PDB file of C-alpha atoms in Angstrom:
ATOM      1  CA  UNK C   1     -29.914  15.395 -19.971  1.00 37.00           C
ATOM      2  CA  UNK C   2     -27.474  18.062 -18.736  1.00 35.00           C
ATOM      3  CA  UNK C   3     -28.973  17.765 -15.253  1.00 32.00           C
ATOM      4  CA  UNK C   4     -28.454  13.995 -15.211  1.00 34.00           C
ATOM      5  CA  UNK C   5     -24.855  14.434 -16.376  1.00 31.00           C
ATOM      6  CA  UNK C   6     -24.272  17.055 -13.676  1.00 30.00           C
ATOM      7  CA  UNK C   7     -25.554  14.710 -10.949  1.00 34.00           C
ATOM      8  CA  UNK C   8     -23.395  11.914 -12.357  1.00 33.00           C
ATOM      9  CA  UNK C   9     -20.312  14.159 -12.272  1.00 33.00           C
ATOM     10  CA  UNK C  10     -21.093  15.388  -8.767  1.00 35.00           C
ATOM     11  CA  UNK C  11     -21.670  11.821  -7.596  1.00 37.00           C
ATOM     12  CA  UNK C  12     -18.449  10.619  -9.205  1.00 39.00           C
ATOM     13  CA  UNK C  13     -16.440  13.448  -7.659  1.00 37.00           C
ATOM     14  CA  UNK C  14     -17.972  12.680  -4.271  1.00 36.00           C
ATOM     15  CA  UNK C  15     -17.240   8.964  -4.644  1.00 40.00           C
ATOM     16  CA  UNK C  16     -13.632   9.536  -5.712  1.00 42.00           C
ATOM     17  CA  UNK C  17     -13.083  12.024  -2.892  1.00 42.00           C
ATOM     18  CA  UNK C  18     -14.355   9.677  -0.217  1.00 43.00           C
ATOM     19  CA  UNK C  19     -12.429   6.659  -1.436  1.00 55.00           C
ATOM     20  CA  UNK C  20      -9.282   8.499  -2.447  1.00 88.00           C
ATOM     21  CA  UNK C  21      -6.018   6.895  -1.510  1.00 95.00           C
ATOM     22  CA  UNK C  22      -4.768  10.323  -0.495  1.00 96.00           C
ATOM     23  CA  UNK C  23      -7.381  10.667   2.278  1.00 95.00           C
ATOM     24  CA  UNK C  24      -5.937   7.686   4.168  1.00 97.00           C
ATOM     25  CA  UNK C  25      -3.816   8.168   7.282  1.00 97.00           C
ATOM     26  CA  UNK C  26      -1.064   5.731   8.336  1.00 97.00           C
ATOM     27  CA  UNK C  27      -0.132   5.047  11.941  1.00 96.00           C
ATOM     28  CA  UNK C  28       3.655   4.724  12.161  1.00 95.00           C
ATOM     29  CA  UNK C  29       5.743   2.736  14.648  1.00 92.00           C
ATOM     30  CA  UNK C  30       6.708   5.869  16.570  1.00 90.00           C
ATOM     31  CA  UNK C  31       3.044   6.737  17.146  1.00 91.00           C
ATOM     32  CA  UNK C  32       2.885   9.550  14.597  1.00 95.00           C
ATOM     33  CA  UNK C  33       0.388   9.781  11.772  1.00 97.00           C
ATOM     34  CA  UNK C  34       1.388  10.135   8.130  1.00 96.00           C
ATOM     35  CA  UNK C  35      -1.031  11.056   5.370  1.00 97.00           C
ATOM     36  CA  UNK C  36      -0.915   9.156   2.105  1.00 97.00           C
ATOM     37  CA  UNK C  37      -1.210  12.586   0.474  1.00 96.00           C
ATOM     38  CA  UNK C  38       2.510  13.049   1.232  1.00 96.00           C
ATOM     39  CA  UNK C  39       3.155  10.447  -1.498  1.00 96.00           C
ATOM     40  CA  UNK C  40       1.261  12.309  -4.250  1.00 95.00           C
ATOM     41  CA  UNK C  41       3.181  12.201  -7.511  1.00 93.00           C
ATOM     42  CA  UNK C  42       5.229   9.151  -6.511  1.00 94.00           C
ATOM     43  CA  UNK C  43       4.860   5.540  -7.526  1.00 95.00           C
ATOM     44  CA  UNK C  44       4.080   3.469  -4.451  1.00 97.00           C
ATOM     45  CA  UNK C  45       4.704  -0.176  -3.605  1.00 97.00           C
ATOM     46  CA  UNK C  46       2.687  -1.492  -0.683  1.00 97.00           C
ATOM     47  CA  UNK C  47       3.425  -4.817   0.953  1.00 96.00           C
ATOM     48  CA  UNK C  48       2.664  -6.595   4.205  1.00 94.00           C
ATOM     49  CA  UNK C  49       4.552  -9.194   6.197  1.00 92.00           C
ATOM     50  CA  UNK C  50       3.909 -11.455   9.171  1.00 90.00           C
ATOM     51  CA  UNK C  51       4.648  -9.222  12.155  1.00 89.00           C
ATOM     52  CA  UNK C  52       5.677 -12.221  14.289  1.00 86.00           C
ATOM     53  CA  UNK C  53       8.140 -13.625  11.742  1.00 86.00           C
ATOM     54  CA  UNK C  54       9.472 -10.854   9.493  1.00 89.00           C
ATOM     55  CA  UNK C  55      11.032 -11.979   6.181  1.00 91.00           C
ATOM     56  CA  UNK C  56      14.388 -10.180   6.300  1.00 93.00           C
ATOM     57  CA  UNK C  57      15.311 -11.091   2.717  1.00 92.00           C
ATOM     58  CA  UNK C  58      12.040  -9.663   1.362  1.00 92.00           C
ATOM     59  CA  UNK C  59      12.453  -6.497   3.440  1.00 94.00           C
ATOM     60  CA  UNK C  60      16.019  -5.997   2.181  1.00 95.00           C
ATOM     61  CA  UNK C  61      14.825  -6.465  -1.402  1.00 93.00           C
ATOM     62  CA  UNK C  62      12.094  -3.842  -0.942  1.00 94.00           C
ATOM     63  CA  UNK C  63      14.667  -1.514   0.594  1.00 96.00           C
ATOM     64  CA  UNK C  64      17.016  -1.905  -2.386  1.00 95.00           C
ATOM     65  CA  UNK C  65      14.098  -1.101  -4.717  1.00 94.00           C
ATOM     66  CA  UNK C  66      13.245   1.953  -2.606  1.00 94.00           C
ATOM     67  CA  UNK C  67      16.813   3.224  -2.691  1.00 94.00           C
ATOM     68  CA  UNK C  68      17.179   2.700  -6.443  1.00 92.00           C
ATOM     69  CA  UNK C  69      14.302   5.049  -7.368  1.00 91.00           C
ATOM     70  CA  UNK C  70      13.753   8.405  -5.684  1.00 88.00           C
ATOM     71  CA  UNK C  71      10.343   8.734  -7.387  1.00 90.00           C
ATOM     72  CA  UNK C  72       9.167   5.634  -5.559  1.00 95.00           C
ATOM     73  CA  UNK C  73       7.831   5.122  -2.047  1.00 97.00           C
ATOM     74  CA  UNK C  74       7.675   1.730  -0.358  1.00 97.00           C
ATOM     75  CA  UNK C  75       5.204   1.239   2.485  1.00 97.00           C
ATOM     76  CA  UNK C  76       5.156  -1.959   4.515  1.00 96.00           C
ATOM     77  CA  UNK C  77       2.517  -2.986   7.027  1.00 95.00           C
ATOM     78  CA  UNK C  78       3.306  -5.691   9.592  1.00 94.00           C
ATOM     79  CA  UNK C  79       0.335  -8.066   9.434  1.00 93.00           C
ATOM     80  CA  UNK C  80      -1.370  -9.520  12.494  1.00 92.00           C
ATOM     81  CA  UNK C  81      -3.511 -11.868  10.370  1.00 89.00           C
ATOM     82  CA  UNK C  82      -1.290 -14.905  10.905  1.00 75.00           C
ATOM     83  CA  UNK C  83      -2.096 -14.979  14.586  1.00 73.00           C
ATOM     84  CA  UNK C  84       1.284 -13.735  15.766  1.00 70.00           C
ATOM     85  CA  UNK C  85       2.066 -10.417  17.293  1.00 76.00           C
ATOM     86  CA  UNK C  86       4.800  -7.925  16.741  1.00 76.00           C
ATOM     87  CA  UNK C  87       5.326  -5.064  19.127  1.00 85.00           C
ATOM     88  CA  UNK C  88       6.154  -1.602  17.894  1.00 88.00           C
ATOM     89  CA  UNK C  89       9.450  -1.788  19.793  1.00 89.00           C
ATOM     90  CA  UNK C  90      10.538  -5.096  18.201  1.00 91.00           C
ATOM     91  CA  UNK C  91       9.550  -3.831  14.766  1.00 92.00           C
ATOM     92  CA  UNK C  92      11.515  -0.602  15.306  1.00 93.00           C
ATOM     93  CA  UNK C  93      14.539  -2.698  16.279  1.00 93.00           C
ATOM     94  CA  UNK C  94      14.112  -4.798  13.136  1.00 92.00           C
ATOM     95  CA  UNK C  95      13.793  -1.692  10.942  1.00 94.00           C
ATOM     96  CA  UNK C  96      16.896  -0.163  12.501  1.00 94.00           C
ATOM     97  CA  UNK C  97      18.972  -3.370  12.419  1.00 95.00           C
ATOM     98  CA  UNK C  98      18.250  -3.801   8.696  1.00 95.00           C
ATOM     99  CA  UNK C  99      18.721  -0.047   8.060  1.00 96.00           C
ATOM    100  CA  UNK C 100      15.437   0.112   6.172  1.00 95.00           C
ATOM    101  CA  UNK C 101      14.693   3.365   4.346  1.00 95.00           C
ATOM    102  CA  UNK C 102      10.984   2.895   3.718  1.00 95.00           C
ATOM    103  CA  UNK C 103       7.832   3.552   5.722  1.00 95.00           C
ATOM    104  CA  UNK C 104       6.854   0.860   8.220  1.00 95.00           C
ATOM    105  CA  UNK C 105       3.467   1.237   9.892  1.00 95.00           C
ATOM    106  CA  UNK C 106       2.126  -0.099  13.137  1.00 95.00           C
ATOM    107  CA  UNK C 107       0.992  -3.750  12.990  1.00 94.00           C
ATOM    108  CA  UNK C 108      -2.538  -4.231  11.655  1.00 94.00           C
ATOM    109  CA  UNK C 109      -5.023  -6.691  10.217  1.00 94.00           C
ATOM    110  CA  UNK C 110      -4.733  -6.636   6.430  1.00 96.00           C
ATOM    111  CA  UNK C 111      -6.998  -9.443   5.176  1.00 95.00           C
ATOM    112  CA  UNK C 112     -10.621  -8.842   4.172  1.00 94.00           C
ATOM    113  CA  UNK C 113     -11.783 -11.325   6.829  1.00 93.00           C
ATOM    114  CA  UNK C 114     -10.961  -8.665   9.427  1.00 92.00           C
ATOM    115  CA  UNK C 115     -13.986  -6.747   8.090  1.00 92.00           C
ATOM    116  CA  UNK C 116     -14.300  -3.407   9.898  1.00 93.00           C
ATOM    117  CA  UNK C 117     -10.999  -4.013  11.734  1.00 94.00           C
ATOM    118  CA  UNK C 118      -9.067  -4.278   8.445  1.00 96.00           C
ATOM    119  CA  UNK C 119      -6.321  -1.690   8.046  1.00 96.00           C
ATOM    120  CA  UNK C 120      -7.759   1.302   6.153  1.00 96.00           C
ATOM    121  CA  UNK C 121      -5.058   1.264   3.479  1.00 97.00           C
ATOM    122  CA  UNK C 122      -5.582  -2.456   2.870  1.00 96.00           C
ATOM    123  CA  UNK C 123      -9.326  -1.883   2.725  1.00 96.00           C
ATOM    124  CA  UNK C 124      -8.639   0.519  -0.144  1.00 97.00           C
ATOM    125  CA  UNK C 125      -6.177  -1.886  -1.811  1.00 97.00           C
ATOM    126  CA  UNK C 126      -8.369  -4.995  -1.630  1.00 96.00           C
ATOM    127  CA  UNK C 127     -11.816  -3.579  -2.441  1.00 95.00           C
ATOM    128  CA  UNK C 128     -12.686  -2.613  -6.032  1.00 94.00           C
ATOM    129  CA  UNK C 129     -15.386  -0.242  -4.792  1.00 93.00           C
ATOM    130  CA  UNK C 130     -12.585   1.732  -3.119  1.00 94.00           C
ATOM    131  CA  UNK C 131      -9.656   1.475  -5.564  1.00 93.00           C
ATOM    132  CA  UNK C 132     -11.885   1.235  -8.675  1.00 91.00           C
ATOM    133  CA  UNK C 133      -9.817  -1.598 -10.204  1.00 89.00           C
ATOM    134  CA  UNK C 134      -9.041  -4.713  -8.169  1.00 93.00           C
ATOM    135  CA  UNK C 135     -11.018  -6.889  -5.812  1.00 94.00           C
ATOM    136  CA  UNK C 136      -8.327  -9.104  -4.287  1.00 95.00           C
ATOM    137  CA  UNK C 137      -7.231 -10.155  -0.833  1.00 95.00           C
ATOM    138  CA  UNK C 138      -3.801 -10.186   0.751  1.00 93.00           C
ATOM    139  CA  UNK C 139      -2.344 -13.638   0.284  1.00 90.00           C
ATOM    140  CA  UNK C 140       1.335 -13.620   1.221  1.00 87.00           C
ATOM    141  CA  UNK C 141       4.391 -11.587   2.075  1.00 85.00           C
ATOM    142  CA  UNK C 142       5.513 -11.793  -1.527  1.00 87.00           C
ATOM    143  CA  UNK C 143       2.418  -9.959  -2.778  1.00 93.00           C
ATOM    144  CA  UNK C 144       2.830  -6.294  -3.675  1.00 95.00           C
ATOM    145  CA  UNK C 145       0.358  -3.616  -4.701  1.00 97.00           C
ATOM    146  CA  UNK C 146       1.632  -0.978  -7.128  1.00 96.00           C
ATOM    147  CA  UNK C 147       0.151   2.524  -7.406  1.00 95.00           C
ATOM    148  CA  UNK C 148       1.094   5.175  -9.962  1.00 94.00           C
ATOM    149  CA  UNK C 149       1.834   8.835  -9.248  1.00 93.00           C
ATOM    150  CA  UNK C 150      -1.820   9.758  -9.717  1.00 92.00           C
ATOM    151  CA  UNK C 151      -2.994   7.424  -6.969  1.00 94.00           C
ATOM    152  CA  UNK C 152      -4.287   4.649  -9.232  1.00 93.00           C
ATOM    153  CA  UNK C 153      -3.785   1.040  -8.192  1.00 95.00           C
ATOM    154  CA  UNK C 154      -2.623  -0.526 -11.443  1.00 94.00           C
ATOM    155  CA  UNK C 155      -0.912  -3.793 -10.504  1.00 94.00           C
ATOM    156  CA  UNK C 156      -1.126  -6.526  -7.907  1.00 95.00           C
ATOM    157  CA  UNK C 157       1.728  -9.002  -8.116  1.00 94.00           C
ATOM    158  CA  UNK C 158       1.421 -12.270  -6.270  1.00 90.00           C
ATOM    159  CA  UNK C 159       3.707 -14.874  -4.793  1.00 84.00           C
ATOM    160  CA  UNK C 160       6.250 -16.140  -7.264  1.00 83.00           C
ATOM    161  CA  UNK C 161       6.248 -13.087  -9.522  1.00 87.00           C
ATOM    162  CA  UNK C 162       9.870 -12.521 -10.553  1.00 87.00           C
ATOM    163  CA  UNK C 163      11.617  -9.307  -9.560  1.00 85.00           C
ATOM    164  CA  UNK C 164      11.964  -8.487 -13.262  1.00 87.00           C
ATOM    165  CA  UNK C 165       8.157  -8.297 -13.561  1.00 91.00           C
ATOM    166  CA  UNK C 166       7.984  -5.787 -10.707  1.00 90.00           C
ATOM    167  CA  UNK C 167      10.767  -3.756 -12.312  1.00 89.00           C
ATOM    168  CA  UNK C 168       8.882  -3.756 -15.644  1.00 89.00           C
ATOM    169  CA  UNK C 169       5.667  -2.693 -13.920  1.00 90.00           C
ATOM    170  CA  UNK C 170       7.468   0.180 -12.205  1.00 90.00           C
ATOM    171  CA  UNK C 171       9.026   1.336 -15.495  1.00 87.00           C
ATOM    172  CA  UNK C 172       5.638   1.398 -17.232  1.00 79.00           C
ATOM    173  CA  UNK C 173       3.047   2.844 -14.852  1.00 74.00           C
ATOM    174  CA  UNK C 174      -0.430   3.008 -16.338  1.00 75.00           C
ATOM    175  CA  UNK C 175      -2.118   6.427 -16.770  1.00 67.00           C
ATOM    176  CA  UNK C 176       0.907   8.550 -15.933  1.00 56.00           C
TER     177      UNK C 176
END
């Protein structure tokens, strides 16, 4: 019995290590790489937007949330799933013109339909075998994924969710 439990624990540790959020690397607009491990201990909001037609109001809202909580990190991925394109240069100009204070990655495919080409972070967010909680797909720019300081995905808020719900979710992170 102890042997079986040991193998289970070893297998679980191996599984969690391989699928850990903190093993994921982000490619930023300036070409540098940022490890998700740099966000350990912080709550994280992850969102995506159409790279060809960025929603300035949504981006400003995310920026105000970022600035209101120093224990929070906002990461936004410009999505190529809508068929449009967004160059790194145009996205840098957008980020600078809006004076955004959060992490913006290089454009990527975020929907599950992209299969092996899906952005690695969104693969983790949308696949329950990776995040151990939710099996959902990216649906719209208004959708946000919320992760607690321990790296657990604990909320996925969809289009139409009021800002007050997001604020409540951030105030009450699960398993912290």
